[in-house]
PDB file of C-alpha atoms and ligand atoms in Angstrom:
ATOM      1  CA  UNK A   1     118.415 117.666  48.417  1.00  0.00           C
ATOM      2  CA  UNK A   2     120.070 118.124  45.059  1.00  0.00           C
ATOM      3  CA  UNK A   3     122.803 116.467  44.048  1.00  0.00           C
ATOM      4  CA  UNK A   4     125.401 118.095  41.712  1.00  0.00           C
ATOM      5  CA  UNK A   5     128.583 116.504  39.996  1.00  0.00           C
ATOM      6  CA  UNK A   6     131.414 118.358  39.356  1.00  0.00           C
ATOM      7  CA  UNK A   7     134.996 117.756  37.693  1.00  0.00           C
ATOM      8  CA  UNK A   8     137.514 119.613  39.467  1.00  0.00           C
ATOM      9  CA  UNK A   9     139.221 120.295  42.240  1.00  0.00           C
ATOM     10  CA  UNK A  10     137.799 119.681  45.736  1.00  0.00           C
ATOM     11  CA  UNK A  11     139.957 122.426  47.136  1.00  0.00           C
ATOM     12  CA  UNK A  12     138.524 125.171  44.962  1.00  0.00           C
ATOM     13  CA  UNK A  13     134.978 124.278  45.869  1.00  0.00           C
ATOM     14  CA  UNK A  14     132.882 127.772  47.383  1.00  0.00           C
ATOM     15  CA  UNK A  15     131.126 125.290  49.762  1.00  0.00           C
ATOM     16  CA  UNK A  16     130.043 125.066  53.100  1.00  0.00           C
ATOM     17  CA  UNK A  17     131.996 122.273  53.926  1.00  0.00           C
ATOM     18  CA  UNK A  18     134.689 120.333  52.245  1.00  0.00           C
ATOM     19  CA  UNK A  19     134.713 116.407  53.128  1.00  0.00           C
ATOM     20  CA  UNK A  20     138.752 115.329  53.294  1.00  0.00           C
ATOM     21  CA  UNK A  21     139.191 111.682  52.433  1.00  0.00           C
ATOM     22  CA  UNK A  22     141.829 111.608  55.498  1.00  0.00           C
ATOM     23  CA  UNK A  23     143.542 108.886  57.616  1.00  0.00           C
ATOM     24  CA  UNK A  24     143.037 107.985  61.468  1.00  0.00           C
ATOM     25  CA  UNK A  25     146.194 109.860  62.257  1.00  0.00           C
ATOM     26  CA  UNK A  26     144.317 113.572  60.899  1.00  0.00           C
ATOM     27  CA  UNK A  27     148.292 114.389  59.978  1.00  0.00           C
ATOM     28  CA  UNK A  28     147.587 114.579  56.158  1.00  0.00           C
ATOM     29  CA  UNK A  29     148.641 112.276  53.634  1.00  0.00           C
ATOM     30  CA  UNK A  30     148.631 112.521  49.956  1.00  0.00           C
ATOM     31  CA  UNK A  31     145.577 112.820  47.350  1.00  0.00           C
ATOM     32  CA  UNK A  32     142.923 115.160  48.680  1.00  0.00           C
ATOM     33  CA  UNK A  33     144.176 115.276  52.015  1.00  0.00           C
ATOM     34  CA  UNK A  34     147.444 116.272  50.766  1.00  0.00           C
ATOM     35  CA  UNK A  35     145.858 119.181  48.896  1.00  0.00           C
ATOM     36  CA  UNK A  36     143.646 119.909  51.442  1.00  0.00           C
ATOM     37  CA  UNK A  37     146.384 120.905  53.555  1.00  0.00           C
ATOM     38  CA  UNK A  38     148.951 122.359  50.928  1.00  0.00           C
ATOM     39  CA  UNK A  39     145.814 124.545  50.043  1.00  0.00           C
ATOM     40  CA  UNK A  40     144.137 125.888  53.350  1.00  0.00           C
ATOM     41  CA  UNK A  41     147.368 126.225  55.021  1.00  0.00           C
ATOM     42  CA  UNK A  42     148.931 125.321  58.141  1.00  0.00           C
ATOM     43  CA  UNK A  43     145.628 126.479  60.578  1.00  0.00           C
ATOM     44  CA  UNK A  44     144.064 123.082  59.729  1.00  0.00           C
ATOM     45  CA  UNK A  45     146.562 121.006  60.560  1.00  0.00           C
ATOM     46  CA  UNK A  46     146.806 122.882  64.271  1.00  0.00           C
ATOM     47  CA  UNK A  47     143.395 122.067  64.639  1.00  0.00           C
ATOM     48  CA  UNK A  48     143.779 118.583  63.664  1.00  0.00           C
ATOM     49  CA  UNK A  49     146.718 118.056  66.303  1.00  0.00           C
ATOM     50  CA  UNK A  50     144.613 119.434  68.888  1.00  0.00           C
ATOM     51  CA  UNK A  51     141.589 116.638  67.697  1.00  0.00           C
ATOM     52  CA  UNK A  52     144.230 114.353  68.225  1.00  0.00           C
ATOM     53  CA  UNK A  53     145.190 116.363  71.523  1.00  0.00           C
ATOM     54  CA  UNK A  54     141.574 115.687  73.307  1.00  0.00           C
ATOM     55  CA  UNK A  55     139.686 113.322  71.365  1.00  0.00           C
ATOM     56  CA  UNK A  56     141.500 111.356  68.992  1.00  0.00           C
ATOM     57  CA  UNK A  57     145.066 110.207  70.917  1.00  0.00           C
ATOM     58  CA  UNK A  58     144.248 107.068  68.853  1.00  0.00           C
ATOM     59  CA  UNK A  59     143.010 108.066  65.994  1.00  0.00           C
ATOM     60  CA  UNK A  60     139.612 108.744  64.110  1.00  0.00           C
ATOM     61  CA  UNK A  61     138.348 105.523  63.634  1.00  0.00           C
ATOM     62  CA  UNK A  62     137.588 104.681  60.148  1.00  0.00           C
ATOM     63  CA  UNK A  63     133.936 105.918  58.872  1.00  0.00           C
ATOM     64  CA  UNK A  64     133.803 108.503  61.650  1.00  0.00           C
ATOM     65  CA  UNK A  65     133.567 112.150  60.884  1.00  0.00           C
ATOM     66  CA  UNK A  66     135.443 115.240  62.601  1.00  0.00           C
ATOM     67  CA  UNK A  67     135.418 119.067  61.637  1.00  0.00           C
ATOM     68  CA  UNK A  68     137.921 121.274  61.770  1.00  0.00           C
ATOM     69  CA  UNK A  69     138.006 125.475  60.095  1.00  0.00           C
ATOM     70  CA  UNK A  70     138.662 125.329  56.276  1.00  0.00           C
ATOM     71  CA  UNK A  71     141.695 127.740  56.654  1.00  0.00           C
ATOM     72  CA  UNK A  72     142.331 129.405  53.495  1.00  0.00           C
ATOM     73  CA  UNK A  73     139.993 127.347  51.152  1.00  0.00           C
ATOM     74  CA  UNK A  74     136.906 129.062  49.843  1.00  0.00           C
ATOM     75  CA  UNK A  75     135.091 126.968  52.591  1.00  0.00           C
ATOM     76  CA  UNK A  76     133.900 127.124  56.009  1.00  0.00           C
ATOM     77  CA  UNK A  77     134.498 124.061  57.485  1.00  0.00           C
ATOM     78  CA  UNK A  78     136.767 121.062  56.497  1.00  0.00           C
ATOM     79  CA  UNK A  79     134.779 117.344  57.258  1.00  0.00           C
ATOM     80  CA  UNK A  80     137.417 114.965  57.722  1.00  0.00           C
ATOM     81  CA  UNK A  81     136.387 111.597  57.189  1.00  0.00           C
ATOM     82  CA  UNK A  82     138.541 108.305  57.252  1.00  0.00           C
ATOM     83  CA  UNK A  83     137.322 105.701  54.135  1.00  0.00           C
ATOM     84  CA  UNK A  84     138.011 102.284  54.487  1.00  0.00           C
ATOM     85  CA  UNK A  85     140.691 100.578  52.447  1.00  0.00           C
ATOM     86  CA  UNK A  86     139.249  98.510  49.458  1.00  0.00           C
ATOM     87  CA  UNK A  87     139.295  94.143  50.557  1.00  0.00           C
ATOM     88  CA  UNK A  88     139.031  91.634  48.398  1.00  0.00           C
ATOM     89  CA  UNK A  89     137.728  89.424  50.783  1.00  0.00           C
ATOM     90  CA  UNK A  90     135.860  91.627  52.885  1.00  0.00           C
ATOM     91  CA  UNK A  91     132.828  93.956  51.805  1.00  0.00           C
ATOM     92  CA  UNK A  92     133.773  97.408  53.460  1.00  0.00           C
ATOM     93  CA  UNK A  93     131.134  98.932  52.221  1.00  0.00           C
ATOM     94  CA  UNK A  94     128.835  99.715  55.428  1.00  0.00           C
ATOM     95  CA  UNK A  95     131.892 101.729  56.842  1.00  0.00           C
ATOM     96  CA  UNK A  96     132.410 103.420  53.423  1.00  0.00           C
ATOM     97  CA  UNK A  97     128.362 104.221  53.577  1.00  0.00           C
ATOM     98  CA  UNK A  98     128.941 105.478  57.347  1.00  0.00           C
ATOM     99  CA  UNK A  99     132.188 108.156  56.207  1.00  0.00           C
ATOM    100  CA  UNK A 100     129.003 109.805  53.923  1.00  0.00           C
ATOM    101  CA  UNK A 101     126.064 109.426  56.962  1.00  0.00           C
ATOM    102  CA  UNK A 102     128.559 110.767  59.308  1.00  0.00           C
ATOM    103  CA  UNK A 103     129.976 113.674  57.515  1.00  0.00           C
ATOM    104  CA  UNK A 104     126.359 114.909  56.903  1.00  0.00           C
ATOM    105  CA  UNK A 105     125.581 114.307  60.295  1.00  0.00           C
ATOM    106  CA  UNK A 106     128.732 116.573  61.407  1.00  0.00           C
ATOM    107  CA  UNK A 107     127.609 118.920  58.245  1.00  0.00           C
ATOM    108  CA  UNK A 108     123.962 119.142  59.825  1.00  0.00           C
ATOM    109  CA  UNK A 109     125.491 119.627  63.238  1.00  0.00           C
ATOM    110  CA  UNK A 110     127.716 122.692  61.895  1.00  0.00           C
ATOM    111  CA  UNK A 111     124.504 124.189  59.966  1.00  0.00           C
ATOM    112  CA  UNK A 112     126.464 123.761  56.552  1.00  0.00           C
ATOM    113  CA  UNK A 113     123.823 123.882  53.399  1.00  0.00           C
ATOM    114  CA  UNK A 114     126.205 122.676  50.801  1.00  0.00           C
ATOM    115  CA  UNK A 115     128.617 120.511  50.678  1.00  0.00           C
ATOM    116  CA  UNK A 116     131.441 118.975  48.693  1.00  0.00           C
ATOM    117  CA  UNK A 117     132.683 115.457  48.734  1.00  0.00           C
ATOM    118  CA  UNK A 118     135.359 113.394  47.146  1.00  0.00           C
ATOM    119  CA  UNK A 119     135.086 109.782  46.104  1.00  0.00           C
ATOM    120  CA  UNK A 120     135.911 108.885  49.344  1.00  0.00           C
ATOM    121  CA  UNK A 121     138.715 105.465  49.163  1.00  0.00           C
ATOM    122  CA  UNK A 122     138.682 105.459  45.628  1.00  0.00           C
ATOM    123  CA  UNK A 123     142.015 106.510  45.459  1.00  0.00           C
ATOM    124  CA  UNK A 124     145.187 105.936  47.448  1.00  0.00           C
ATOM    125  CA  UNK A 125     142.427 103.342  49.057  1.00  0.00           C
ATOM    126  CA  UNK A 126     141.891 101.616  45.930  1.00  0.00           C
ATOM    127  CA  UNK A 127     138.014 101.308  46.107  1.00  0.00           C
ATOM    128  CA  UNK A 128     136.739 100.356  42.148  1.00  0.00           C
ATOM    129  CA  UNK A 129     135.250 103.445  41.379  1.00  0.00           C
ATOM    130  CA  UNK A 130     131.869 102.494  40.207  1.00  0.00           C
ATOM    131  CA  UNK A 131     131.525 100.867  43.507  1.00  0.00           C
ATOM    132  CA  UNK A 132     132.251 103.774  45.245  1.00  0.00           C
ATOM    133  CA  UNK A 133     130.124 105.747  43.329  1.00  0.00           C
ATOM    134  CA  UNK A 134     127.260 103.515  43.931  1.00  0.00           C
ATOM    135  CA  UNK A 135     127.728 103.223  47.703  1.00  0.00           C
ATOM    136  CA  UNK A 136     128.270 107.207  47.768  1.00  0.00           C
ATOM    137  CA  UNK A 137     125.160 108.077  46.068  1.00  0.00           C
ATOM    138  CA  UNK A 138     122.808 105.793  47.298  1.00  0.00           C
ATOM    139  CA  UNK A 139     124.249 106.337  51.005  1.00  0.00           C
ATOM    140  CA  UNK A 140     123.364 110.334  50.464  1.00  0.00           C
ATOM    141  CA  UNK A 141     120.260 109.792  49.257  1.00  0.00           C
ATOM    142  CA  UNK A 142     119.097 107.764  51.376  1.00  0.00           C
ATOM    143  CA  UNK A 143     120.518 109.803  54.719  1.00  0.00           C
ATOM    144  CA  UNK A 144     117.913 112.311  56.224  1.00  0.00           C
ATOM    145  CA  UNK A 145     119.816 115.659  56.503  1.00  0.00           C
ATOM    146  CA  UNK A 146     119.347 119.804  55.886  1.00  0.00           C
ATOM    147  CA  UNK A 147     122.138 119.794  53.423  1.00  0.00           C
ATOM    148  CA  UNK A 148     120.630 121.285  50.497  1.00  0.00           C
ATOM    149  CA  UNK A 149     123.288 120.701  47.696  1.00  0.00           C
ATOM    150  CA  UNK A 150     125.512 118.013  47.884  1.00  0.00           C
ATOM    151  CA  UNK A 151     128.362 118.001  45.427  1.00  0.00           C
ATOM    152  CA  UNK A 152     130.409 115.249  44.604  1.00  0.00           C
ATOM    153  CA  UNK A 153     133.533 116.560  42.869  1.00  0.00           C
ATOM    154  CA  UNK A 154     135.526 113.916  40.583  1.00  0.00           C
ATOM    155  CA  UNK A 155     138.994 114.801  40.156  1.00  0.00           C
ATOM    156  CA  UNK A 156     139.308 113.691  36.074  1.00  0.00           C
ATOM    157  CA  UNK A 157     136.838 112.631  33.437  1.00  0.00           C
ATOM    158  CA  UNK A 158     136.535 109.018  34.256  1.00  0.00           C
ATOM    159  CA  UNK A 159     135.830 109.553  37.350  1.00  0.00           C
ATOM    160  CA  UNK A 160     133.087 111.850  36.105  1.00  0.00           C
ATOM    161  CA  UNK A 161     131.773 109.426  33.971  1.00  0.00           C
ATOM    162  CA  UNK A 162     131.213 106.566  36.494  1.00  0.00           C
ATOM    163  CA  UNK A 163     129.305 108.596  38.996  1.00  0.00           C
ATOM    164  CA  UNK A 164     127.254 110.335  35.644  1.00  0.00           C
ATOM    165  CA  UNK A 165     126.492 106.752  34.587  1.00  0.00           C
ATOM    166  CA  UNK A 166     125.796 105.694  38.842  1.00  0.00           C
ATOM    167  CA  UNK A 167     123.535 108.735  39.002  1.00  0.00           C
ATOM    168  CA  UNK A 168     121.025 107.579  36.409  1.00  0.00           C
ATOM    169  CA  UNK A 169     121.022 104.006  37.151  1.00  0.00           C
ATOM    170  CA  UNK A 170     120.019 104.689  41.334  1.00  0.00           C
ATOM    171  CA  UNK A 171     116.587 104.290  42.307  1.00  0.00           C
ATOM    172  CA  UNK A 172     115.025 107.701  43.070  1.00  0.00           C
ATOM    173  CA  UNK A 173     115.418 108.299  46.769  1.00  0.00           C
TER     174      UNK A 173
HETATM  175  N1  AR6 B 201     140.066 116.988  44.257  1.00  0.00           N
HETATM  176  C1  AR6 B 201     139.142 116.037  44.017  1.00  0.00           C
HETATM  177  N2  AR6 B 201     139.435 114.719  43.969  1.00  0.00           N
HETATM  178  C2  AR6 B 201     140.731 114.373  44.151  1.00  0.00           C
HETATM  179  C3  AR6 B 201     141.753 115.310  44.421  1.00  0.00           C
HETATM  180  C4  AR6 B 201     141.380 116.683  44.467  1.00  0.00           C
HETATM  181  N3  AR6 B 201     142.272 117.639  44.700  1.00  0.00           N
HETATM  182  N4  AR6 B 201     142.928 114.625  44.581  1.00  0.00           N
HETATM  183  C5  AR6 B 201     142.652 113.309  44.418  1.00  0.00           C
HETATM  184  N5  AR6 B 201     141.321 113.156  44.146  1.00  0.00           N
HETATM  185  P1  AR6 B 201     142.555 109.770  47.838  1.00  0.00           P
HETATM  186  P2  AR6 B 201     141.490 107.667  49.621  1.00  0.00           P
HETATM  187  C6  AR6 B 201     140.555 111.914  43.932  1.00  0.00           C
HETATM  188  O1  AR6 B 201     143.753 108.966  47.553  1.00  0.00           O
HETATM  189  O2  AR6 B 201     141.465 106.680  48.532  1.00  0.00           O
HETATM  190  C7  AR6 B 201     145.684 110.052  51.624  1.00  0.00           C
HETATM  191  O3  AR6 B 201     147.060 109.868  51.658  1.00  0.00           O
HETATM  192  C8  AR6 B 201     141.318 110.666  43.624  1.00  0.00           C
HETATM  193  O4  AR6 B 201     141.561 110.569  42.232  1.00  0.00           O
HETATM  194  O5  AR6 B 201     142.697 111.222  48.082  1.00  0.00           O
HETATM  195  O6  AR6 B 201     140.302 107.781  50.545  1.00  0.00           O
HETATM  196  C9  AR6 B 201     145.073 110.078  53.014  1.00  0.00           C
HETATM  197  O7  AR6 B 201     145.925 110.685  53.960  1.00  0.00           O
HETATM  198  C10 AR6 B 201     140.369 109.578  44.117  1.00  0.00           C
HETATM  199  O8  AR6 B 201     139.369 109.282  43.119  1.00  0.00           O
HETATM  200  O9  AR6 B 201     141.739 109.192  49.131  1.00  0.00           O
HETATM  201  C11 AR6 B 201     144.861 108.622  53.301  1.00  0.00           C
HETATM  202  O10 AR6 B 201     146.031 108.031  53.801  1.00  0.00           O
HETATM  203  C12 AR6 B 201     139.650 110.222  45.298  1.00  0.00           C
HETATM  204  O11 AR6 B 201     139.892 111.619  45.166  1.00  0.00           O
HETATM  205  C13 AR6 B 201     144.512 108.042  51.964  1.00  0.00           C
HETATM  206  O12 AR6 B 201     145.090 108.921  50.998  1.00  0.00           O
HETATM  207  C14 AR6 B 201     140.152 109.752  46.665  1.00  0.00           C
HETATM  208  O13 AR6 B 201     141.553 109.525  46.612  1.00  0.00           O
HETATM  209  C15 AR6 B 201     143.029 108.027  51.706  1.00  0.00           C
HETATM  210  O14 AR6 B 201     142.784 107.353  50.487  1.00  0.00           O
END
């Protein structure tokens, strides 16, 4: 699998699949969420309702994965994923490592090739960022899956810079 980063915008990725960093309640929020759904329109969030409708009357638990259409974004498929929030006094990071297993497994389950993710948590969250970049890379490395390009897409140039610097320092998978 290669594994690309990108600065930019997660909603103008030409992806497969687009990973949201959502809540349990799949009713949007702010942060990518927020411009998932102010970008791809008004189809995801009917989709999402119905989730809610059959599957998820309680919500999506947090480090599950659920797919709805990508509505008007250059994608195919939307991943929504739910990160944990960052804890002092708890290590998260196994269900922070399961939002990235999961949405490849959903991604692999679709067919999807390549796929974009955020730093999932590392925002509204408030997951350190070079934590998060650790626990996303070595999580996708080290998940069996027929995505063939992964792309993590870091919304400014620090953010950039962390997974850059996370990237070299991994052990190869
Ligand atoms: N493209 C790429 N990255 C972005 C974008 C974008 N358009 N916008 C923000 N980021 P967050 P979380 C970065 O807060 O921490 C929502 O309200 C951002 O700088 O989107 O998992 C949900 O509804 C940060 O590094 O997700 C939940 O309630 C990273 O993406 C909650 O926030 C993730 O920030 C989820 O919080």
């Amino acid at each position: 699998m290669e594994i690309k980063l990108i600065q930019g915008d997660i909603t103008g990725q030409d992806v497969d699949a687009v990973v949201n960093a959502a809540n349990s309640s799949l009713l949007g929020g702010g942060g990518v969420d927020g411009a998932i759904h102010r970008r791809g329109g008004p189809e995801i969030l009917e989709e999402c309702r119905a989730l809610r409708a059959s599957r998820y009357g309680r919500g999506l638990p947090t480090g599950q994965a659920v797919a709805t259409t990508a509505g008007r974004l250059p994608a195919r498929w939307v991943i929504h994923t739910v990160g944990p929030v960052h804890s002092a006094s708890e290590d998260r990071s196994e269900l922070l490592a399961s939002c990235y297993r999961e949405s490849l497994r959903v991604a692999d389950e679709l067919g999807a090739e390549t796929v974009a993710f955020p730093a999932i948590s590392t925002g509204v969250y408030g997951w350190p960022m070079d934590d998060g970049a650790r626990v996303a890379l070595s999580t996708v490395r080290g998940t069996p899956t027929s995505v063939a390009e992964v792309r993590f897409v870091l919304f400014d140039a620090a953010a950039y810079a962390v997974f850059e610097r996370a990237l070299g320092e991994a052990p190869p998978a």
